[in-house]
Amino acid sequence: MSRVPVICVDGPSGAGKGTLSLQLARSLDWHLLDSGALYRVIGHACWSQGIDWQDEAAVVRMTRGLDVRFEPVGDGVAVWLEGQEVSREIRSERGSRGASAVAALPGVRIALLNRQRALAQSPGLVADGRDMGTVVFPDAPLKIFLTATAEARAQRRQAQLMEKGESVSLPRLLDAINERDLSDSGRSVSPLVAAEDAVRIDSSELSADAVHERVLELAAERGIKARAPN
Ligand code: C5P
């Protein structure tokens, strides 16, 4: 497996993995893998091509030929599918349900393995997901398992949606989060579990900056340092 250093950031939806991963990638000047976006794009492609989420053979075939591109922009990453920007569509509630459905298909996870590993390029990779430390990059030098209470996660999700002008009630978001947690932790392939050597951080009472600082400290303890500016 690759010798390029990888920091894995795993955990349930809404714990702050995306924000932390983006901050880490920026401060270390490393590449970023948002693996959830890959599953979201596949769910979206199924929907737009009329492929049933349950039809594993068809979803795997489509996944193998998937033309997806990630492009860093402002405070996030733009996602392109077959030359069309789908950043907004894949972040909708339908996008979340589709991602969770296709993520439970073993063939899809296998089809994505090499694509994800190929992103471990110099000087390093921050990998955001559910199974980064357990399956995709088991020998990564730093694995973080970021959690937060379901209530804290639902509140954050509501604030994010409100910023985008969408309003969804808190109880509905809490239900959706609990349902997704259950499906992500209960599936037979790559269930959401912390790697044995992962450092657990509960972000419920911590600011994003505090979590970022803590992970940079852990990285420094393991000899991982930000690249000196040119
Ligand atoms: O992280 P995000 O919420 O964008 O992920 C969307 C869905 O994709 C998750 O609910 C999960 O079902 C799935 N996923 C996964 N493995 C990953 C990343 C995401 O199963 N490594």
GROMACS .gro file of C-alpha atoms in nm, residues 7 9 14 28 31 55 75 84 88 97 100 104 120 122 132 145 152 158 170 176 180 191 196 202 210 220-221:
model
   27
    7ILE     CA    1  -0.501   1.120   0.786
    9VAL     CA    2  -1.137   1.124   0.942
   14GLY     CA    3  -2.288   1.570   1.080
   28LEU     CA    4  -0.112   2.085   0.572
   31HIS     CA    5  -0.500   1.650  -0.105
   55ASP     CA    6  -3.000  -0.326  -0.881
   75ASP     CA    7  -1.476   2.720   0.107
   84GLN     CA    8  -2.216   1.883  -1.527
   88ARG     CA    9  -2.588   2.123  -0.485
   97ARG     CA   10  -3.072   0.880   0.098
  100SER     CA   11  -2.672   0.560   0.192
  104ALA     CA   12  -2.472  -0.065   0.130
  120ALA     CA   13  -0.308   0.911  -0.186
  122SER     CA   14   0.239   1.336  -0.231
  132MET     CA   15  -1.119   0.525   0.566
  145PHE     CA   16  -1.307   0.900   1.475
  152ALA     CA   17  -2.586   1.839   1.803
  158GLN     CA   18  -3.036   2.251   1.012
  170LEU     CA   19  -3.537   1.965   1.367
  176ALA     CA   20  -3.318   1.124   0.918
  180ARG     CA   21  -2.886   0.699   0.840
  191PRO     CA   22  -2.018  -0.079   0.874
  196GLU     CA   23  -0.900   0.000   1.680
  202ASP     CA   24  -1.645   1.412   2.056
  210ALA     CA   25  -1.068   2.355   1.859
  220ALA     CA   26   0.265   1.676   1.505
  221GLU     CA   27   0.306   1.408   1.775
   0.00000   0.00000   0.00000
